[in-house]
Tab-separated table of C-alpha atoms and ligand atoms in Angstrom:
chain	number	residue	atom	x	y	z
A	1	MET	CA	75.382	133.649	137.242
A	2	ASN	CA	76.019	134.294	140.990
A	3	ALA	CA	78.488	132.208	143.300
A	4	SER	CA	76.649	129.389	144.647
A	5	PRO	CA	76.646	127.339	147.346
A	6	PHE	CA	76.512	124.128	144.869
A	7	PHE	CA	80.021	125.124	143.148
A	8	THR	CA	83.884	124.017	143.964
A	9	GLU	CA	86.811	126.251	142.479
A	10	GLU	CA	86.783	124.366	139.355
A	11	HIS	CA	82.880	124.864	138.954
A	12	LEU	CA	83.581	128.338	138.795
A	13	MET	CA	86.790	128.231	136.685
A	14	PHE	CA	84.322	126.330	134.219
A	15	LYS	CA	81.990	128.913	134.424
A	16	ASP	CA	84.436	131.468	133.398
A	17	THR	CA	85.511	129.261	130.417
A	18	VAL	CA	81.837	128.801	129.366
A	19	ASN	CA	81.271	132.365	129.349
A	20	ARG	CA	84.290	133.480	127.009
A	21	PHE	CA	83.358	130.270	124.847
A	22	VAL	CA	79.073	132.104	124.559
A	23	GLU	CA	80.650	135.256	123.879
A	24	GLU	CA	82.642	134.047	120.839
A	25	HIS	CA	80.539	131.559	119.124
A	26	CYS	CA	76.917	131.867	120.590
A	27	SER	CA	76.711	135.459	120.859
A	28	ARG	CA	73.716	137.678	121.195
A	29	LYS	CA	73.919	138.614	117.402
A	30	TYR	CA	74.195	135.227	116.538
A	31	ALA	CA	71.359	134.048	118.210
A	32	ARG	CA	69.475	136.358	117.192
A	33	ASP	CA	70.335	136.678	113.319
A	34	ASN	CA	70.031	132.641	113.043
A	35	ASP	CA	65.875	132.751	114.648
A	36	VAL	CA	65.248	135.519	112.333
A	37	ARG	CA	66.211	133.676	109.491
A	38	ARG	CA	64.997	130.223	111.272
A	39	GLU	CA	68.347	128.642	110.301
A	40	TYR	CA	70.390	125.470	112.357
A	41	PRO	CA	73.465	126.861	114.417
A	42	PHE	CA	75.561	124.668	112.488
A	43	GLU	CA	79.002	127.107	113.500
A	44	ALA	CA	77.707	126.996	117.052
A	45	TYR	CA	77.297	123.402	117.405
A	46	ALA	CA	80.820	122.937	115.320
A	47	ALA	CA	82.603	124.948	117.957
A	48	MET	CA	80.653	123.280	120.989
A	49	ALA	CA	82.358	120.027	119.455
A	50	GLU	CA	85.277	121.639	119.179
A	51	GLN	CA	85.925	122.754	122.420
A	52	GLY	CA	84.944	118.917	123.585
A	53	TYR	CA	81.467	119.743	125.026
A	54	PHE	CA	79.801	116.476	123.919
A	55	GLY	CA	82.134	114.750	126.101
A	56	LEU	CA	81.428	116.422	129.221
A	57	CYS	CA	79.810	114.379	131.222
A	58	VAL	CA	80.714	110.984	129.013
A	59	PRO	CA	83.095	108.846	130.707
A	60	GLU	CA	87.058	109.121	129.893
A	61	GLU	CA	87.023	105.585	128.476
A	62	HIS	CA	84.429	106.605	125.846
A	63	GLY	CA	86.302	109.537	124.856
A	64	GLY	CA	84.790	111.997	127.730
A	65	MET	CA	85.873	114.515	130.707
A	66	GLY	CA	83.775	112.399	133.233
A	67	ALA	CA	82.761	115.764	134.628
A	68	ASP	CA	79.617	115.774	136.903
A	69	VAL	CA	75.974	117.164	136.321
A	70	ILE	CA	76.676	120.536	137.641
A	71	TYR	CA	79.532	121.496	134.999
A	72	ARG	CA	76.816	120.252	132.419
A	73	ALA	CA	74.032	122.837	133.900
A	74	ILE	CA	77.100	125.176	134.025
A	75	LEU	CA	77.452	124.997	130.246
A	76	GLN	CA	73.747	124.487	129.576
A	77	GLU	CA	72.907	127.753	131.433
A	78	GLY	CA	75.666	129.649	129.458
A	79	LEU	CA	74.666	128.156	126.317
A	80	ALA	CA	71.061	129.461	126.203
A	81	ARG	CA	72.138	133.123	127.662
A	82	TYR	CA	71.177	134.327	124.401
A	83	ALA	CA	69.052	131.696	122.947
A	84	PHE	CA	67.300	129.040	124.716
A	85	ASP	CA	67.756	127.069	121.390
A	86	LEU	CA	71.302	126.812	121.429
A	87	GLY	CA	71.126	124.601	124.690
A	88	ALA	CA	68.766	122.579	123.277
A	89	VAL	CA	70.567	121.440	120.329
A	90	TYR	CA	73.763	120.636	122.635
A	91	GLY	CA	71.258	118.574	125.220
A	92	LEU	CA	69.544	116.814	122.309
A	93	THR	CA	73.002	115.248	121.147
A	94	CYS	CA	73.847	114.736	125.095
A	95	TRP	CA	70.687	112.496	125.682
A	96	GLY	CA	71.545	110.904	122.175
A	97	ILE	CA	75.107	109.864	123.526
A	98	GLU	CA	74.185	108.834	127.091
A	99	THR	CA	71.176	106.693	125.941
A	100	LEU	CA	73.543	104.392	124.070
A	101	LEU	CA	75.932	104.662	126.717
A	102	ARG	CA	73.867	103.484	128.879
A	103	PHE	CA	71.824	101.275	126.758
A	104	GLY	CA	73.051	100.961	123.245
A	105	THR	CA	75.079	97.802	122.180
A	106	ASP	CA	79.274	97.844	121.585
A	107	ALA	CA	78.702	98.074	117.762
A	108	GLN	CA	75.973	101.365	118.040
A	109	ARG	CA	78.596	102.712	120.514
A	110	ALA	CA	81.466	102.448	118.532
A	111	LYS	CA	79.374	103.448	115.221
A	112	TYR	CA	77.794	106.541	116.586
A	113	ILE	CA	79.576	107.846	119.995
A	114	PRO	CA	83.206	108.714	118.185
A	115	PRO	CA	81.453	111.086	115.170
A	116	ALA	CA	78.663	112.449	117.780
A	117	LEU	CA	81.275	113.872	120.478
A	118	ALA	CA	83.150	115.135	117.523
A	119	GLY	CA	79.652	117.232	116.090
A	120	LYS	CA	79.987	115.141	112.679
A	121	ILE	CA	76.558	113.728	113.258
A	122	ARG	CA	73.589	115.322	115.356
A	123	MET	CA	71.042	113.376	117.309
A	124	SER	CA	67.274	114.036	118.294
A	125	ILE	CA	64.511	112.314	120.046
A	126	SER	CA	61.375	111.649	118.737
A	127	MET	CA	58.380	110.596	120.970
A	128	THR	CA	54.938	112.763	120.546
A	129	GLU	CA	52.291	111.846	117.742
A	130	PRO	CA	49.795	113.474	116.666
A	131	ASN	CA	47.182	111.485	119.152
A	132	ALA	CA	50.225	110.697	121.801
A	133	GLY	CA	51.664	114.117	123.445
A	134	SER	CA	51.698	113.734	127.322
A	135	ASP	CA	50.357	110.708	127.210
A	136	LEU	CA	53.419	108.765	125.342
A	137	SER	CA	51.937	105.215	126.377
A	138	GLY	CA	49.680	106.038	123.248
A	139	ILE	CA	52.453	105.645	120.484
A	140	ALA	CA	51.360	103.940	117.661
A	141	LEU	CA	53.784	104.759	114.916
A	142	LYS	CA	54.288	100.856	113.770
A	143	ALA	CA	57.683	98.656	113.910
A	144	GLU	CA	57.280	95.642	112.342
A	145	ASP	CA	59.665	92.432	112.651
A	146	LYS	CA	60.383	91.425	109.084
A	147	GLY	CA	62.937	89.130	110.184
A	148	ASP	CA	66.450	90.757	109.352
A	149	HIS	CA	65.051	94.521	109.366
A	150	TYR	CA	62.125	96.608	110.912
A	151	LEU	CA	59.644	98.157	108.924
A	152	LEU	CA	57.891	101.308	110.338
A	153	ASN	CA	54.975	103.518	108.917
A	154	GLY	CA	53.304	106.181	111.067
A	155	GLN	CA	53.887	109.709	111.789
A	156	LYS	CA	55.490	111.603	114.246
A	157	VAL	CA	54.969	115.423	115.406
A	158	PHE	CA	56.902	118.091	117.136
A	159	ALA	CA	59.986	116.221	116.752
A	160	THR	CA	62.975	118.780	116.985
A	161	ALA	CA	66.111	119.271	114.716
A	162	ALA	CA	64.813	115.559	113.450
A	163	GLY	CA	65.247	116.500	109.349
A	164	VAL	CA	68.564	118.772	109.937
A	165	LYS	CA	71.490	117.169	107.737
A	166	ASP	CA	73.438	114.359	109.488
A	167	ASN	CA	70.832	114.240	112.456
A	168	VAL	CA	70.145	110.511	113.967
A	169	ILE	CA	66.802	110.269	115.214
A	170	VAL	CA	66.483	108.086	118.425
A	171	LEU	CA	62.507	107.006	117.671
A	172	ALA	CA	59.947	105.254	120.211
A	173	ALA	CA	58.102	102.832	117.875
A	174	ARG	CA	55.177	100.459	118.708
A	175	THR	CA	56.147	96.712	118.703
A	176	GLY	CA	53.580	95.782	120.698
A	177	PRO	CA	50.222	95.420	121.025
A	178	PRO	CA	48.850	98.673	122.789
A	179	GLU	CA	46.638	96.667	125.410
A	180	PRO	CA	46.012	96.246	128.262
A	181	GLN	CA	49.773	97.026	129.130
A	182	ARG	CA	50.355	100.286	126.676
A	183	HIS	CA	53.602	100.778	128.148
A	184	SER	CA	55.399	97.660	127.308
A	185	GLY	CA	55.033	97.591	123.436
A	186	ILE	CA	57.442	100.362	123.071
A	187	THR	CA	61.107	100.102	121.622
A	188	MET	CA	63.689	102.338	120.848
A	189	PHE	CA	65.610	102.864	117.328
A	190	LEU	CA	68.227	104.936	115.642
A	191	VAL	CA	66.901	106.460	112.590
A	192	PRO	CA	68.911	108.315	110.057
A	193	CYS	CA	67.142	111.375	108.842
A	194	ASP	CA	67.935	110.330	105.556
A	195	THR	CA	66.724	107.044	105.195
A	196	PRO	CA	64.542	106.394	102.296
A	197	GLY	CA	60.801	106.263	103.233
A	198	LEU	CA	61.188	109.090	106.072
A	199	GLU	CA	59.562	112.458	105.021
A	200	CYS	CA	60.608	115.450	107.451
A	201	ARG	CA	58.785	118.484	107.296
A	202	LYS	CA	59.623	121.425	109.176
A	203	MET	CA	56.675	123.247	111.044
A	204	PRO	CA	56.055	126.810	111.557
A	205	VAL	CA	56.611	126.741	115.703
A	206	LEU	CA	56.324	129.668	117.296
A	207	SER	CA	59.260	129.156	119.063
A	208	ARG	CA	62.939	126.670	118.576
A	209	ARG	CA	63.402	128.738	115.280
A	210	MET	CA	66.866	127.858	115.261
A	211	SER	CA	66.595	124.104	115.847
A	212	GLY	CA	63.810	124.024	113.822
A	213	THR	CA	60.627	121.359	114.821
A	214	TYR	CA	59.353	118.896	112.311
A	215	GLU	CA	56.699	116.514	111.624
A	216	CYS	CA	58.167	113.073	110.587
A	217	PHE	CA	56.161	110.676	108.001
A	218	TYR	CA	57.409	107.271	107.999
A	219	THR	CA	56.215	105.167	104.847
A	220	ASP	CA	57.740	101.789	105.238
A	221	VAL	CA	60.858	102.725	105.864
A	222	LYS	CA	63.607	100.093	106.549
A	223	VAL	CA	65.797	99.885	109.435
A	224	PRO	CA	68.150	96.953	110.204
A	225	LYS	CA	67.661	95.174	113.659
A	226	GLU	CA	71.322	96.468	114.613
A	227	ASN	CA	69.601	99.498	115.262
A	228	MET	CA	67.466	98.617	117.861
A	229	VAL	CA	68.481	100.189	121.156
A	230	GLY	CA	67.516	98.413	124.028
A	231	GLU	CA	65.273	95.321	124.739
A	232	LEU	CA	62.429	94.967	122.435
A	233	HIS	CA	59.371	96.308	123.774
A	234	LYS	CA	61.159	97.972	127.077
A	235	GLY	CA	61.793	101.877	125.212
A	236	TRP	CA	59.382	102.555	128.306
A	237	LYS	CA	62.475	102.122	130.298
A	238	ILE	CA	64.557	104.310	128.196
A	239	LEU	CA	62.141	106.967	128.048
A	240	GLY	CA	62.000	107.674	131.419
A	241	ALA	CA	66.042	106.867	132.488
A	242	PHE	CA	67.783	110.726	132.083
A	243	LEU	CA	64.513	112.405	133.339
A	244	VAL	CA	66.505	114.294	136.408
A	245	ALA	CA	69.240	115.156	134.313
A	246	GLU	CA	67.150	116.527	131.899
A	247	ARG	CA	64.620	118.402	134.006
A	248	ILE	CA	67.925	119.837	135.494
A	249	GLY	CA	69.252	120.665	132.378
A	250	GLY	CA	65.941	122.029	131.036
A	251	ALA	CA	65.540	124.333	134.502
A	252	ALA	CA	69.741	125.619	133.873
A	253	MET	CA	68.416	126.651	130.349
A	254	TYR	CA	65.742	128.374	131.627
A	255	VAL	CA	67.469	130.375	134.229
A	256	GLY	CA	70.234	131.194	131.781
A	257	ASN	CA	67.527	133.102	129.375
A	258	ALA	CA	65.539	134.146	132.059
A	259	GLN	CA	68.554	136.030	133.329
A	260	THR	CA	69.442	137.939	130.037
A	261	ALA	CA	65.808	138.792	129.770
A	262	VAL	CA	65.260	140.233	133.332
A	263	ASP	CA	68.779	142.111	132.482
A	264	ASP	CA	68.171	143.443	129.461
A	265	ALA	CA	64.546	144.836	131.172
A	266	ILE	CA	66.669	146.413	133.752
A	267	ARG	CA	68.923	147.938	131.536
A	268	TYR	CA	66.303	149.316	129.305
A	269	ALA	CA	64.281	150.365	132.582
A	270	GLY	CA	67.100	152.921	133.075
A	271	GLU	CA	67.592	154.276	129.744
A	272	ARG	CA	64.368	154.983	128.428
A	273	ARG	CA	62.896	158.106	129.696
A	274	GLN	CA	59.150	159.041	129.867
A	275	PHE	CA	57.943	161.592	131.909
A	276	GLY	CA	60.870	163.317	132.619
A	277	GLN	CA	62.266	160.151	134.237
A	278	PRO	CA	63.961	156.745	133.664
A	279	ILE	CA	60.935	154.397	133.603
A	280	GLY	CA	62.537	152.350	135.880
A	281	GLU	CA	62.325	155.085	138.716
A	282	PHE	CA	58.434	154.293	138.270
A	283	GLN	CA	57.778	151.998	141.147
A	284	ALA	CA	55.306	150.002	139.526
A	285	ILE	CA	58.750	149.003	137.028
A	286	LYS	CA	60.975	148.447	139.931
A	287	HIS	CA	59.051	146.407	142.042
A	288	ALA	CA	58.250	144.320	139.537
A	289	LEU	CA	61.864	143.699	138.063
A	290	VAL	CA	62.825	143.389	141.691
A	291	ASP	CA	60.356	140.180	141.739
A	292	ALA	CA	61.265	138.956	138.660
A	293	ALA	CA	65.112	138.697	139.770
A	294	THR	CA	64.070	137.324	142.715
A	295	GLU	CA	62.882	134.487	141.269
A	296	ILE	CA	65.244	133.891	138.683
A	297	ASP	CA	67.571	133.694	141.872
A	298	ALA	CA	65.486	131.236	143.722
A	299	ALA	CA	64.809	128.927	140.452
A	300	ARG	CA	68.772	129.030	139.948
A	301	LEU	CA	69.399	127.985	143.481
A	302	MET	CA	66.938	124.855	143.245
A	303	THR	CA	68.475	123.784	139.798
A	304	TYR	CA	71.856	123.739	141.175
A	305	GLN	CA	70.505	121.820	144.442
A	306	ALA	CA	68.984	119.490	141.908
A	307	ALA	CA	72.458	118.957	140.382
A	308	TRP	CA	74.486	118.757	143.642
A	309	MET	CA	72.242	115.959	144.865
A	310	ASP	CA	72.090	114.172	142.084
A	311	ALA	CA	75.900	114.515	140.969
A	312	ARG	CA	76.271	112.957	144.516
A	313	GLY	CA	73.780	110.207	143.594
A	314	ILE	CA	70.941	111.364	145.911
A	315	PRO	CA	67.798	110.865	144.829
A	316	ALA	CA	66.591	113.845	143.063
A	317	LEU	CA	63.154	113.590	140.590
A	318	LYS	CA	61.187	115.948	142.960
A	319	GLU	CA	63.742	118.503	143.147
A	320	ALA	CA	64.423	117.851	139.709
A	321	SER	CA	60.783	118.063	138.573
A	322	MET	CA	60.480	121.907	141.213
A	323	ALA	CA	63.467	123.276	139.621
A	324	LYS	CA	61.932	122.708	136.228
A	325	LEU	CA	58.578	123.606	136.843
A	326	PHE	CA	59.338	127.162	138.771
A	327	ALA	CA	62.380	127.556	136.357
A	328	SER	CA	60.234	127.335	133.097
A	329	GLU	CA	57.250	129.523	135.192
A	330	ALA	CA	59.616	131.786	136.163
A	331	GLY	CA	61.144	132.235	132.909
A	332	LEU	CA	57.482	132.867	131.637
A	333	ARG	CA	56.700	135.689	133.755
A	334	ALA	CA	59.857	137.263	133.451
A	335	THR	CA	59.934	137.594	129.501
A	336	ASN	CA	56.375	138.532	129.871
A	337	LEU	CA	57.031	141.556	132.295
A	338	GLY	CA	60.067	142.139	129.814
A	339	MET	CA	57.796	142.346	126.697
A	340	GLN	CA	56.059	144.738	128.866
A	341	VAL	CA	58.722	146.811	129.975
A	342	LEU	CA	60.639	147.279	126.756
A	343	GLY	CA	56.722	148.586	125.391
A	344	GLY	CA	56.157	148.426	121.557
A	345	TYR	CA	60.020	147.830	121.088
A	346	ALA	CA	59.585	144.468	122.639
A	347	GLN	CA	58.210	143.185	119.788
A	348	LEU	CA	61.307	143.761	117.375
A	349	PRO	CA	63.524	141.389	116.589
A	350	GLU	CA	66.555	143.690	117.383
A	351	TYR	CA	65.671	143.939	121.103
A	352	ASP	CA	65.746	140.094	121.469
A	353	MET	CA	62.764	140.158	124.378
A	354	GLU	CA	60.105	138.664	121.969
A	355	ARG	CA	62.627	135.337	121.266
A	356	TYR	CA	63.267	134.918	124.961
A	357	TRP	CA	59.042	135.603	125.412
A	358	ARG	CA	58.284	132.439	122.565
A	359	ASP	CA	60.745	130.385	124.158
A	360	ALA	CA	59.733	130.705	127.427
A	361	LYS	CA	56.027	129.820	126.829
A	362	GLN	CA	57.171	127.105	124.757
A	363	ASN	CA	59.311	125.938	128.099
A	364	THR	CA	56.169	125.390	129.901
A	365	VAL	CA	55.162	122.515	127.688
A	366	SER	CA	58.073	121.294	126.488
A	367	SER	CA	59.489	117.922	128.224
A	368	GLY	CA	56.523	117.645	130.545
A	369	THR	CA	53.763	119.989	130.929
A	370	SER	CA	53.650	122.385	133.593
A	371	GLN	CA	50.454	120.237	134.714
A	372	ILE	CA	52.441	116.729	134.222
A	373	GLN	CA	55.428	118.548	136.319
A	374	ARG	CA	52.614	119.164	138.893
A	375	ASN	CA	50.845	115.817	139.216
A	376	ILE	CA	54.531	114.218	139.438
A	377	ILE	CA	55.607	116.263	142.162
A	378	ALA	CA	52.048	115.658	143.894
A	379	LYS	CA	52.798	112.069	143.681
A	380	ALA	CA	56.597	112.732	145.118
A	381	ILE	CA	55.123	114.779	147.930
A	382	GLY	CA	52.609	112.001	149.174
A	383	LEU	CA	49.266	113.537	146.856
A	384	THR	CA	47.268	110.979	144.644
B	401	LIG	C1	58.615	123.507	119.781
B	401	LIG	C2	57.890	121.922	120.482
B	401	LIG	C3	59.319	121.257	120.386
B	401	LIG	C4	59.104	120.005	120.250
B	401	LIG	N1	60.187	118.622	120.898
B	401	LIG	C5	60.021	117.394	120.587
B	401	LIG	C6	60.633	116.573	120.332
B	401	LIG	O1	61.933	116.904	120.141
B	401	LIG	N2	60.749	115.491	120.534
B	401	LIG	C7	59.766	115.169	120.871
B	401	LIG	O2	59.344	113.679	121.134
B	401	LIG	N3	58.542	115.922	121.259
B	401	LIG	C8	58.325	117.693	121.128
B	401	LIG	N4	57.492	118.089	121.595
B	401	LIG	C9	56.052	117.622	121.841
B	401	LIG	C10	56.086	118.275	123.519
B	401	LIG	O3	56.725	117.657	123.915
B	401	LIG	C11	54.609	117.976	123.220
B	401	LIG	O4	53.886	119.252	122.976
B	401	LIG	C12	54.252	117.991	125.086
B	401	LIG	O5	54.629	117.089	125.722
B	401	LIG	C13	52.483	118.132	125.344
B	401	LIG	O6	51.833	117.236	124.540
B	401	LIG	P1	50.764	118.000	123.210
B	401	LIG	O7	51.027	119.290	122.747
B	401	LIG	O8	50.367	116.502	122.819
B	401	LIG	O9	49.622	118.486	124.720
B	401	LIG	P2	48.796	117.593	125.225
B	401	LIG	O10	49.217	116.202	126.099
B	401	LIG	O11	47.225	116.884	124.177
B	401	LIG	O12	48.333	118.757	126.257
B	401	LIG	C14	47.189	119.522	126.037
B	401	LIG	C15	47.118	120.288	127.620
B	401	LIG	O13	46.482	119.191	128.450
B	401	LIG	C16	46.760	119.208	129.390
B	401	LIG	N5	47.515	117.961	130.069
B	401	LIG	C17	47.331	116.684	129.486
B	401	LIG	N6	47.435	115.577	130.125
B	401	LIG	C18	47.111	115.774	131.652
B	401	LIG	C19	47.045	115.355	132.489
B	401	LIG	N7	47.141	114.378	133.148
B	401	LIG	N8	46.778	116.426	133.725
B	401	LIG	C20	46.637	117.775	133.739
B	401	LIG	N9	46.641	118.060	132.665
B	401	LIG	C21	46.855	117.822	131.549
B	401	LIG	C22	48.794	119.770	129.585
B	401	LIG	O14	49.463	119.858	130.642
B	401	LIG	C23	48.263	120.755	128.343
B	401	LIG	O15	48.048	122.203	128.827
B	401	LIG	C24	58.027	119.770	121.031
B	401	LIG	C25	57.178	120.502	121.072
B	401	LIG	C26	57.066	121.830	120.697
B	401	LIG	C27	55.877	122.841	120.355
């Protein structure tokens, strides 16, 4: 990561700590091996907890460090250096903790936040359904009021890390009538993944091979009323509450992983010889790598500009959405180039590029597709 006008001396010191942590606990080899075996990164997750990272932005009175969002972006950029997924599992639990801090009851905070900070439980978010993707107002998984509990019936898809042991799913379910106001009848619930009646099946997705992405079947799943998060029918507010922080975190991770892809491609281009010279001396390769490196620097600046604004309470929805859009697409272009520069070897796991490329493709879809980001930015700049 380059020096940035958005960092203080303390941010730079934290960056050094993160660098050491990543090389020790989230190394290239660790990322590669877990991705190949499609295994959840339990050891790295435990190390993050040990280091106190789940509490980085949590206020001190709740057991955290009370740091600003720039620190978290620095951490997420680092965690994703060798695999986007290592940053993603971190980000999911942070989202869960922040949801409870802002919308949970005292009892929920007391029950879930200390073990989440300690890495004893993990958290995930499950919104997407077969018929509700970009348009989440179409959520149909039903939660029926049965007096002392809710009864859940329906199906979710693409729920990252949902079925991993000790995971608590933050679930979006329909409690109200879908029409006329489809956004207003959604409620959030805490559902431990081992709740009877819930079956989580791993999906054979292209990306996210460590965290795992699940389809989840809810058949007469009972959740006690105290597991409802926030107000009845007001889940939409929760889903929209952390969009800026989420997009900044996402963009930081895309930048972290794309930088490694570009660095790997530059190194390879310097070593690989064809026609009597390193391939990096061919102008076609050299200029393409320059363009990719330039885009990643630009994406980083956009990301930390949005983080800097957010840390000061300056509205940054447009900037965060632009950073998410540009960083994810720059990451896809960079890894696509990496796949070309490494030739046939790019397709072997031991060269890592195919992992970066798979995850980069996914990053233009998850957390709001590129088209949805463009729609949001269009509104922010006065287009309808
Ligand atoms: C690996 C993986 C992990 C995921 N993890 C999670 C998770 O943890 N939790 C969770 O809830 N979800 C998760 N998702 C779901 C993800 O958020 C959705 O896939 C995404 O929001 C898009 O929804 P969709 O796939 O149904 O596509 P659709 O919404 O059907 O979109 C299909 C295409 O149409 C375009 N489109 C749709 N609407 C518009 C519009 N208004 N204007 C222009 N174009 C439009 C989209 O941009 C896209 O190109 C994950 C998905 C994957 C693949």
